[in-house]
């Protein structure tokens, strides 16, 4: 019995391969650097600093992740709800080790996290847990797969799990019809949703090769 529990990983997900991992990291850094220079962003820098007029250095504010992935199931070594069922799911077993293309359709930044929104294909959605969205208060009405993302960076003291919650928060605002202040950028259109929440919808999605696998850390 104990042995069976030990076999379940910390989490499953799509792990970005080289050179996609580096490409996405560079695009994210470019975006964050550009965001920091925008007047529209500077106007709201108090969202990050807590002080009016004080500018924020986003590169200092966040610590970038080294190896990027899109978590499907956080299993917590079998302790998370549904961990065993997910590990035994035939679709999960069949796809284990398979490579597919992740489509990154947006970047988002909040005072806590930087992430990329992932648009999953029908096949990829088969690996997405049924309760990934419904388990989060406030995100119940959002479509299956809405939470799919790659964590790019977190502020000091912030856990990576926050990135998906920040994404759902922004998507819930969008769904309520909040358009936000709009800024057109070369990469796409940038919207501000208040309280330091920014999302850049990419004109051209970024394609990244990724391997479906698991991590034991
Ligand atoms: P994310 O998928 O947003 O990056 P940690 O580094 O904190 O141990 O977490 C390992 C991975 O599992 C991270 O990628 C993290 O977030 C994700 N994760 C951690 N906790 C949860 C959770 N409760 N629900 C969903 N994903 C989680």
PDB file of C-alpha atoms and ligand atoms in Angstrom:
ATOM      1  CA  UNK A   1       0.000   0.000   0.000  1.00  0.00           C
ATOM      2  CA  UNK A   2       2.743   2.449   0.970  1.00  0.00           C
ATOM      3  CA  UNK A   3       4.731   1.659  -2.128  1.00  0.00           C
ATOM      4  CA  UNK A   4       1.763   2.425  -4.331  1.00  0.00           C
ATOM      5  CA  UNK A   5       1.491   5.905  -2.801  1.00  0.00           C
ATOM      6  CA  UNK A   6       5.170   6.628  -3.285  1.00  0.00           C
ATOM      7  CA  UNK A   7       4.825   6.026  -7.025  1.00  0.00           C
ATOM      8  CA  UNK A   8       2.491   8.983  -7.516  1.00  0.00           C
ATOM      9  CA  UNK A   9       4.444  12.131  -8.487  1.00  0.00           C
ATOM     10  CA  UNK A  10       4.249  15.674  -7.148  1.00  0.00           C
ATOM     11  CA  UNK A  11       2.590  16.793 -10.383  1.00  0.00           C
ATOM     12  CA  UNK A  12       1.949  15.892 -14.030  1.00  0.00           C
ATOM     13  CA  UNK A  13       2.262  18.331 -16.885  1.00  0.00           C
ATOM     14  CA  UNK A  14       3.721  19.307 -20.222  1.00  0.00           C
ATOM     15  CA  UNK A  15       7.386  20.151 -19.828  1.00  0.00           C
ATOM     16  CA  UNK A  16       8.720  22.593 -22.404  1.00  0.00           C
ATOM     17  CA  UNK A  17      11.628  21.196 -24.355  1.00  0.00           C
ATOM     18  CA  UNK A  18      14.723  22.955 -25.633  1.00  0.00           C
ATOM     19  CA  UNK A  19      14.797  25.365 -27.488  1.00  0.00           C
ATOM     20  CA  UNK A  20      11.118  26.216 -26.781  1.00  0.00           C
ATOM     21  CA  UNK A  21      11.894  26.670 -23.077  1.00  0.00           C
ATOM     22  CA  UNK A  22      14.482  29.374 -23.856  1.00  0.00           C
ATOM     23  CA  UNK A  23      12.307  30.992 -26.542  1.00  0.00           C
ATOM     24  CA  UNK A  24       9.385  31.413 -24.145  1.00  0.00           C
ATOM     25  CA  UNK A  25      11.611  32.682 -21.325  1.00  0.00           C
ATOM     26  CA  UNK A  26      13.104  35.323 -23.660  1.00  0.00           C
ATOM     27  CA  UNK A  27       9.674  36.423 -24.931  1.00  0.00           C
ATOM     28  CA  UNK A  28       8.446  36.743 -21.358  1.00  0.00           C
ATOM     29  CA  UNK A  29      11.448  38.833 -20.310  1.00  0.00           C
ATOM     30  CA  UNK A  30      10.962  41.077 -23.370  1.00  0.00           C
ATOM     31  CA  UNK A  31       7.308  41.544 -22.512  1.00  0.00           C
ATOM     32  CA  UNK A  32       7.943  42.351 -18.848  1.00  0.00           C
ATOM     33  CA  UNK A  33      10.736  44.804 -19.767  1.00  0.00           C
ATOM     34  CA  UNK A  34       8.475  46.549 -22.275  1.00  0.00           C
ATOM     35  CA  UNK A  35       5.550  46.656 -19.851  1.00  0.00           C
ATOM     36  CA  UNK A  36       7.777  48.392 -17.309  1.00  0.00           C
ATOM     37  CA  UNK A  37       8.488  51.241 -19.753  1.00  0.00           C
ATOM     38  CA  UNK A  38       4.850  51.946 -20.698  1.00  0.00           C
ATOM     39  CA  UNK A  39       3.247  55.126 -19.399  1.00  0.00           C
ATOM     40  CA  UNK A  40      -0.015  53.217 -18.888  1.00  0.00           C
ATOM     41  CA  UNK A  41       1.814  50.806 -16.594  1.00  0.00           C
ATOM     42  CA  UNK A  42       3.767  53.478 -14.712  1.00  0.00           C
ATOM     43  CA  UNK A  43       0.498  55.261 -13.991  1.00  0.00           C
ATOM     44  CA  UNK A  44      -0.577  52.197 -11.982  1.00  0.00           C
ATOM     45  CA  UNK A  45       2.775  51.284 -10.422  1.00  0.00           C
ATOM     46  CA  UNK A  46       1.326  51.879  -6.946  1.00  0.00           C
ATOM     47  CA  UNK A  47      -0.497  48.557  -7.454  1.00  0.00           C
ATOM     48  CA  UNK A  48       2.928  46.935  -7.119  1.00  0.00           C
ATOM     49  CA  UNK A  49       4.707  49.240  -4.695  1.00  0.00           C
ATOM     50  CA  UNK A  50       1.829  50.292  -2.478  1.00  0.00           C
ATOM     51  CA  UNK A  51       3.084  53.863  -2.818  1.00  0.00           C
ATOM     52  CA  UNK A  52       1.913  56.485  -5.279  1.00  0.00           C
ATOM     53  CA  UNK A  53       4.615  57.832  -7.627  1.00  0.00           C
ATOM     54  CA  UNK A  54       7.053  55.058  -6.761  1.00  0.00           C
ATOM     55  CA  UNK A  55       8.230  53.157  -9.839  1.00  0.00           C
ATOM     56  CA  UNK A  56       8.605  49.413  -9.847  1.00  0.00           C
ATOM     57  CA  UNK A  57      11.473  47.482 -11.440  1.00  0.00           C
ATOM     58  CA  UNK A  58       9.606  44.392 -12.584  1.00  0.00           C
ATOM     59  CA  UNK A  59      12.795  42.455 -13.230  1.00  0.00           C
ATOM     60  CA  UNK A  60      13.728  42.940  -9.568  1.00  0.00           C
ATOM     61  CA  UNK A  61      10.186  42.335  -8.365  1.00  0.00           C
ATOM     62  CA  UNK A  62       9.950  38.832  -9.877  1.00  0.00           C
ATOM     63  CA  UNK A  63      12.126  35.741  -9.736  1.00  0.00           C
ATOM     64  CA  UNK A  64      12.015  33.927 -13.079  1.00  0.00           C
ATOM     65  CA  UNK A  65      11.468  30.150 -13.284  1.00  0.00           C
ATOM     66  CA  UNK A  66      14.233  28.171 -14.947  1.00  0.00           C
ATOM     67  CA  UNK A  67      12.430  25.180 -16.395  1.00  0.00           C
ATOM     68  CA  UNK A  68       8.960  25.839 -17.682  1.00  0.00           C
ATOM     69  CA  UNK A  69       5.930  23.566 -17.664  1.00  0.00           C
ATOM     70  CA  UNK A  70       2.152  23.571 -17.823  1.00  0.00           C
ATOM     71  CA  UNK A  71       0.811  21.574 -14.858  1.00  0.00           C
ATOM     72  CA  UNK A  72      -2.138  19.305 -15.624  1.00  0.00           C
ATOM     73  CA  UNK A  73      -2.616  17.546 -12.288  1.00  0.00           C
ATOM     74  CA  UNK A  74      -1.056  18.521  -8.975  1.00  0.00           C
ATOM     75  CA  UNK A  75      -1.015  15.131  -7.246  1.00  0.00           C
ATOM     76  CA  UNK A  76       1.101  15.967  -4.206  1.00  0.00           C
ATOM     77  CA  UNK A  77       2.573  12.431  -4.134  1.00  0.00           C
ATOM     78  CA  UNK A  78      -0.933  10.952  -3.959  1.00  0.00           C
ATOM     79  CA  UNK A  79      -2.241  13.229  -1.220  1.00  0.00           C
ATOM     80  CA  UNK A  80      -4.262  15.510  -3.512  1.00  0.00           C
ATOM     81  CA  UNK A  81      -7.876  14.684  -4.255  1.00  0.00           C
ATOM     82  CA  UNK A  82      -8.232  12.491  -7.328  1.00  0.00           C
ATOM     83  CA  UNK A  83      -4.474  11.833  -7.530  1.00  0.00           C
ATOM     84  CA  UNK A  84      -4.800   8.071  -7.718  1.00  0.00           C
ATOM     85  CA  UNK A  85      -7.614   8.185 -10.290  1.00  0.00           C
ATOM     86  CA  UNK A  86      -5.543  10.522 -12.479  1.00  0.00           C
ATOM     87  CA  UNK A  87      -2.467   8.283 -12.254  1.00  0.00           C
ATOM     88  CA  UNK A  88      -4.574   5.281 -13.290  1.00  0.00           C
ATOM     89  CA  UNK A  89      -6.429   7.056 -16.097  1.00  0.00           C
ATOM     90  CA  UNK A  90      -5.730   5.258 -19.380  1.00  0.00           C
ATOM     91  CA  UNK A  91      -5.498   8.513 -21.349  1.00  0.00           C
ATOM     92  CA  UNK A  92      -2.804   9.667 -18.922  1.00  0.00           C
ATOM     93  CA  UNK A  93      -0.910   6.381 -19.224  1.00  0.00           C
ATOM     94  CA  UNK A  94      -1.199   6.347 -23.030  1.00  0.00           C
ATOM     95  CA  UNK A  95       0.062   9.909 -23.413  1.00  0.00           C
ATOM     96  CA  UNK A  96       2.867   9.636 -20.882  1.00  0.00           C
ATOM     97  CA  UNK A  97       6.109  10.620 -22.651  1.00  0.00           C
ATOM     98  CA  UNK A  98       4.330  11.983 -25.726  1.00  0.00           C
ATOM     99  CA  UNK A  99       5.355  15.285 -27.304  1.00  0.00           C
ATOM    100  CA  UNK A 100       2.845  17.896 -28.467  1.00  0.00           C
ATOM    101  CA  UNK A 101       2.756  21.613 -29.242  1.00  0.00           C
ATOM    102  CA  UNK A 102       1.524  24.016 -26.591  1.00  0.00           C
ATOM    103  CA  UNK A 103      -0.083  27.165 -27.929  1.00  0.00           C
ATOM    104  CA  UNK A 104       0.623  30.202 -25.732  1.00  0.00           C
ATOM    105  CA  UNK A 105      -2.019  32.827 -26.462  1.00  0.00           C
ATOM    106  CA  UNK A 106      -1.444  35.481 -23.797  1.00  0.00           C
ATOM    107  CA  UNK A 107       0.963  36.760 -21.175  1.00  0.00           C
ATOM    108  CA  UNK A 108      -0.335  38.068 -17.870  1.00  0.00           C
ATOM    109  CA  UNK A 109       1.234  39.922 -14.951  1.00  0.00           C
ATOM    110  CA  UNK A 110      -0.093  40.606 -11.467  1.00  0.00           C
ATOM    111  CA  UNK A 111       1.785  41.886  -8.383  1.00  0.00           C
ATOM    112  CA  UNK A 112       2.221  38.188  -7.480  1.00  0.00           C
ATOM    113  CA  UNK A 113       2.926  36.272 -10.680  1.00  0.00           C
ATOM    114  CA  UNK A 114       3.855  36.291 -14.374  1.00  0.00           C
ATOM    115  CA  UNK A 115       2.340  33.589 -16.565  1.00  0.00           C
ATOM    116  CA  UNK A 116       1.435  32.558 -20.081  1.00  0.00           C
ATOM    117  CA  UNK A 117      -2.073  31.392 -20.899  1.00  0.00           C
ATOM    118  CA  UNK A 118      -2.167  28.090 -22.798  1.00  0.00           C
ATOM    119  CA  UNK A 119      -4.889  27.179 -25.278  1.00  0.00           C
ATOM    120  CA  UNK A 120      -5.258  23.389 -25.159  1.00  0.00           C
ATOM    121  CA  UNK A 121      -6.225  21.250 -28.146  1.00  0.00           C
ATOM    122  CA  UNK A 122      -9.087  18.731 -27.872  1.00  0.00           C
ATOM    123  CA  UNK A 123      -6.549  15.964 -27.397  1.00  0.00           C
ATOM    124  CA  UNK A 124      -4.630  17.884 -24.731  1.00  0.00           C
ATOM    125  CA  UNK A 125      -7.916  18.633 -22.918  1.00  0.00           C
ATOM    126  CA  UNK A 126      -8.346  14.891 -22.340  1.00  0.00           C
ATOM    127  CA  UNK A 127      -5.437  15.175 -19.895  1.00  0.00           C
ATOM    128  CA  UNK A 128      -6.965  18.154 -18.106  1.00  0.00           C
ATOM    129  CA  UNK A 129      -8.585  17.283 -14.726  1.00  0.00           C
ATOM    130  CA  UNK A 130     -12.367  17.762 -14.684  1.00  0.00           C
ATOM    131  CA  UNK A 131     -12.246  19.837 -11.479  1.00  0.00           C
ATOM    132  CA  UNK A 132      -9.274  22.123 -12.283  1.00  0.00           C
ATOM    133  CA  UNK A 133     -11.573  25.132 -12.633  1.00  0.00           C
ATOM    134  CA  UNK A 134     -14.641  24.118 -10.624  1.00  0.00           C
ATOM    135  CA  UNK A 135     -12.528  23.597  -7.488  1.00  0.00           C
ATOM    136  CA  UNK A 136     -11.709  27.319  -7.448  1.00  0.00           C
ATOM    137  CA  UNK A 137     -14.343  29.665  -5.983  1.00  0.00           C
ATOM    138  CA  UNK A 138     -15.258  32.340  -8.501  1.00  0.00           C
ATOM    139  CA  UNK A 139     -14.139  30.289 -11.504  1.00  0.00           C
ATOM    140  CA  UNK A 140     -17.022  27.838 -11.674  1.00  0.00           C
ATOM    141  CA  UNK A 141     -18.548  29.129 -14.908  1.00  0.00           C
ATOM    142  CA  UNK A 142     -15.306  29.169 -16.880  1.00  0.00           C
ATOM    143  CA  UNK A 143     -14.730  26.581 -19.647  1.00  0.00           C
ATOM    144  CA  UNK A 144     -12.744  23.397 -19.018  1.00  0.00           C
ATOM    145  CA  UNK A 145      -9.051  24.154 -19.606  1.00  0.00           C
ATOM    146  CA  UNK A 146      -9.303  27.873 -18.734  1.00  0.00           C
ATOM    147  CA  UNK A 147      -6.713  27.495 -15.997  1.00  0.00           C
ATOM    148  CA  UNK A 148      -4.035  26.071 -18.343  1.00  0.00           C
ATOM    149  CA  UNK A 149      -0.900  28.177 -18.031  1.00  0.00           C
ATOM    150  CA  UNK A 150       2.871  28.237 -17.717  1.00  0.00           C
ATOM    151  CA  UNK A 151       4.248  29.959 -14.607  1.00  0.00           C
ATOM    152  CA  UNK A 152       7.041  32.263 -15.764  1.00  0.00           C
ATOM    153  CA  UNK A 153       7.920  34.071 -12.540  1.00  0.00           C
ATOM    154  CA  UNK A 154       6.724  34.696  -8.993  1.00  0.00           C
ATOM    155  CA  UNK A 155       7.273  37.589  -6.605  1.00  0.00           C
ATOM    156  CA  UNK A 156       9.193  36.897  -3.388  1.00  0.00           C
ATOM    157  CA  UNK A 157       7.274  34.612  -1.052  1.00  0.00           C
ATOM    158  CA  UNK A 158       4.633  33.673  -3.646  1.00  0.00           C
ATOM    159  CA  UNK A 159       3.988  29.984  -4.452  1.00  0.00           C
ATOM    160  CA  UNK A 160       3.612  28.908  -8.090  1.00  0.00           C
ATOM    161  CA  UNK A 161       0.039  27.706  -7.506  1.00  0.00           C
ATOM    162  CA  UNK A 162      -0.936  31.383  -7.412  1.00  0.00           C
ATOM    163  CA  UNK A 163      -0.351  31.826 -11.172  1.00  0.00           C
ATOM    164  CA  UNK A 164      -3.337  29.700 -12.209  1.00  0.00           C
ATOM    165  CA  UNK A 165      -5.524  31.458  -9.648  1.00  0.00           C
ATOM    166  CA  UNK A 166      -4.432  34.868 -10.976  1.00  0.00           C
ATOM    167  CA  UNK A 167      -5.290  33.713 -14.508  1.00  0.00           C
ATOM    168  CA  UNK A 168      -8.769  32.522 -13.466  1.00  0.00           C
ATOM    169  CA  UNK A 169      -9.312  35.814 -11.667  1.00  0.00           C
ATOM    170  CA  UNK A 170      -8.558  37.790 -14.856  1.00  0.00           C
ATOM    171  CA  UNK A 171     -10.701  35.455 -16.996  1.00  0.00           C
ATOM    172  CA  UNK A 172     -13.629  35.872 -14.585  1.00  0.00           C
ATOM    173  CA  UNK A 173     -13.329  39.672 -14.951  1.00  0.00           C
ATOM    174  CA  UNK A 174     -13.240  39.316 -18.760  1.00  0.00           C
ATOM    175  CA  UNK A 175     -16.318  37.117 -18.633  1.00  0.00           C
ATOM    176  CA  UNK A 176     -18.146  39.759 -16.606  1.00  0.00           C
ATOM    177  CA  UNK A 177     -17.522  42.074 -19.524  1.00  0.00           C
ATOM    178  CA  UNK A 178     -14.719  44.073 -17.961  1.00  0.00           C
ATOM    179  CA  UNK A 179     -12.691  45.138 -20.955  1.00  0.00           C
ATOM    180  CA  UNK A 180     -10.042  47.064 -19.119  1.00  0.00           C
ATOM    181  CA  UNK A 181      -7.901  49.900 -20.364  1.00  0.00           C
ATOM    182  CA  UNK A 182      -6.442  48.966 -23.742  1.00  0.00           C
ATOM    183  CA  UNK A 183      -2.937  49.580 -25.059  1.00  0.00           C
ATOM    184  CA  UNK A 184      -1.914  48.372 -28.490  1.00  0.00           C
ATOM    185  CA  UNK A 185       1.550  46.823 -28.541  1.00  0.00           C
ATOM    186  CA  UNK A 186       3.601  45.219 -31.267  1.00  0.00           C
ATOM    187  CA  UNK A 187       2.964  41.782 -29.715  1.00  0.00           C
ATOM    188  CA  UNK A 188      -0.781  42.270 -29.312  1.00  0.00           C
ATOM    189  CA  UNK A 189      -3.299  44.163 -27.202  1.00  0.00           C
ATOM    190  CA  UNK A 190      -2.651  44.799 -23.560  1.00  0.00           C
ATOM    191  CA  UNK A 191      -5.500  45.192 -21.076  1.00  0.00           C
ATOM    192  CA  UNK A 192      -5.499  46.479 -17.515  1.00  0.00           C
ATOM    193  CA  UNK A 193      -7.997  44.974 -15.092  1.00  0.00           C
ATOM    194  CA  UNK A 194      -7.209  46.974 -11.954  1.00  0.00           C
ATOM    195  CA  UNK A 195      -5.175  45.968  -8.879  1.00  0.00           C
ATOM    196  CA  UNK A 196      -2.024  45.395 -10.904  1.00  0.00           C
ATOM    197  CA  UNK A 197      -3.610  42.841 -13.243  1.00  0.00           C
ATOM    198  CA  UNK A 198      -2.429  43.040 -16.865  1.00  0.00           C
ATOM    199  CA  UNK A 199      -2.985  40.707 -19.792  1.00  0.00           C
ATOM    200  CA  UNK A 200      -1.430  40.819 -23.239  1.00  0.00           C
ATOM    201  CA  UNK A 201      -3.432  38.880 -25.840  1.00  0.00           C
ATOM    202  CA  UNK A 202      -0.805  37.798 -28.358  1.00  0.00           C
ATOM    203  CA  UNK A 203      -1.424  38.651 -32.024  1.00  0.00           C
ATOM    204  CA  UNK A 204       0.529  35.514 -32.961  1.00  0.00           C
ATOM    205  CA  UNK A 205       0.354  32.611 -30.508  1.00  0.00           C
ATOM    206  CA  UNK A 206       3.732  31.224 -29.427  1.00  0.00           C
ATOM    207  CA  UNK A 207       4.161  27.544 -30.236  1.00  0.00           C
ATOM    208  CA  UNK A 208       6.220  25.464 -27.805  1.00  0.00           C
ATOM    209  CA  UNK A 209       7.080  21.766 -28.024  1.00  0.00           C
ATOM    210  CA  UNK A 210       6.423  20.008 -24.740  1.00  0.00           C
ATOM    211  CA  UNK A 211       6.603  16.508 -23.338  1.00  0.00           C
ATOM    212  CA  UNK A 212       3.795  15.141 -21.171  1.00  0.00           C
ATOM    213  CA  UNK A 213       5.459  13.728 -18.093  1.00  0.00           C
ATOM    214  CA  UNK A 214       5.634  14.086 -14.319  1.00  0.00           C
ATOM    215  CA  UNK A 215       7.896  15.533 -11.660  1.00  0.00           C
ATOM    216  CA  UNK A 216       8.869  14.123  -8.281  1.00  0.00           C
ATOM    217  CA  UNK A 217      11.104  17.125  -7.414  1.00  0.00           C
TER     218      UNK A 217
HETATM  219  P1  LIG B   1       1.870  26.143 -11.471  1.00  0.00           P
HETATM  220  O1  LIG B   1       1.309  25.005 -12.245  1.00  0.00           O
HETATM  221  O2  LIG B   1       0.989  27.333 -11.442  1.00  0.00           O
HETATM  222  O3  LIG B   1       3.241  26.530 -11.928  1.00  0.00           O
HETATM  223  P2  LIG B   1       5.648  23.768  -6.231  1.00  0.00           P
HETATM  224  O4  LIG B   1       6.812  24.299  -7.024  1.00  0.00           O
HETATM  225  O5  LIG B   1       4.943  24.832  -5.444  1.00  0.00           O
HETATM  226  O6  LIG B   1       5.995  22.572  -5.432  1.00  0.00           O
HETATM  227  O7  LIG B   1       4.588  23.271  -7.291  1.00  0.00           O
HETATM  228  C1  LIG B   1       4.944  22.438  -8.344  1.00  0.00           C
HETATM  229  C2  LIG B   1       4.030  22.715  -9.516  1.00  0.00           C
HETATM  230  O8  LIG B   1       2.692  22.326  -9.204  1.00  0.00           O
HETATM  231  C3  LIG B   1       3.982  24.174  -9.874  1.00  0.00           C
HETATM  232  O9  LIG B   1       4.110  24.245 -11.256  1.00  0.00           O
HETATM  233  C4  LIG B   1       2.659  24.664  -9.319  1.00  0.00           C
HETATM  234  O10 LIG B   1       1.982  25.709  -9.906  1.00  0.00           O
HETATM  235  C5  LIG B   1       1.817  23.424  -9.292  1.00  0.00           C
HETATM  236  N1  LIG B   1       0.965  23.449  -8.097  1.00  0.00           N
HETATM  237  C6  LIG B   1       1.383  23.554  -6.808  1.00  0.00           C
HETATM  238  N2  LIG B   1       0.337  23.470  -5.964  1.00  0.00           N
HETATM  239  C7  LIG B   1      -0.775  23.317  -6.728  1.00  0.00           C
HETATM  240  C8  LIG B   1      -2.173  23.195  -6.447  1.00  0.00           C
HETATM  241  N3  LIG B   1      -2.643  23.182  -5.202  1.00  0.00           N
HETATM  242  N4  LIG B   1      -3.015  23.064  -7.498  1.00  0.00           N
HETATM  243  C9  LIG B   1      -2.566  23.076  -8.760  1.00  0.00           C
HETATM  244  N5  LIG B   1      -1.260  23.193  -9.094  1.00  0.00           N
HETATM  245  C10 LIG B   1      -0.373  23.318  -8.097  1.00  0.00           C
END
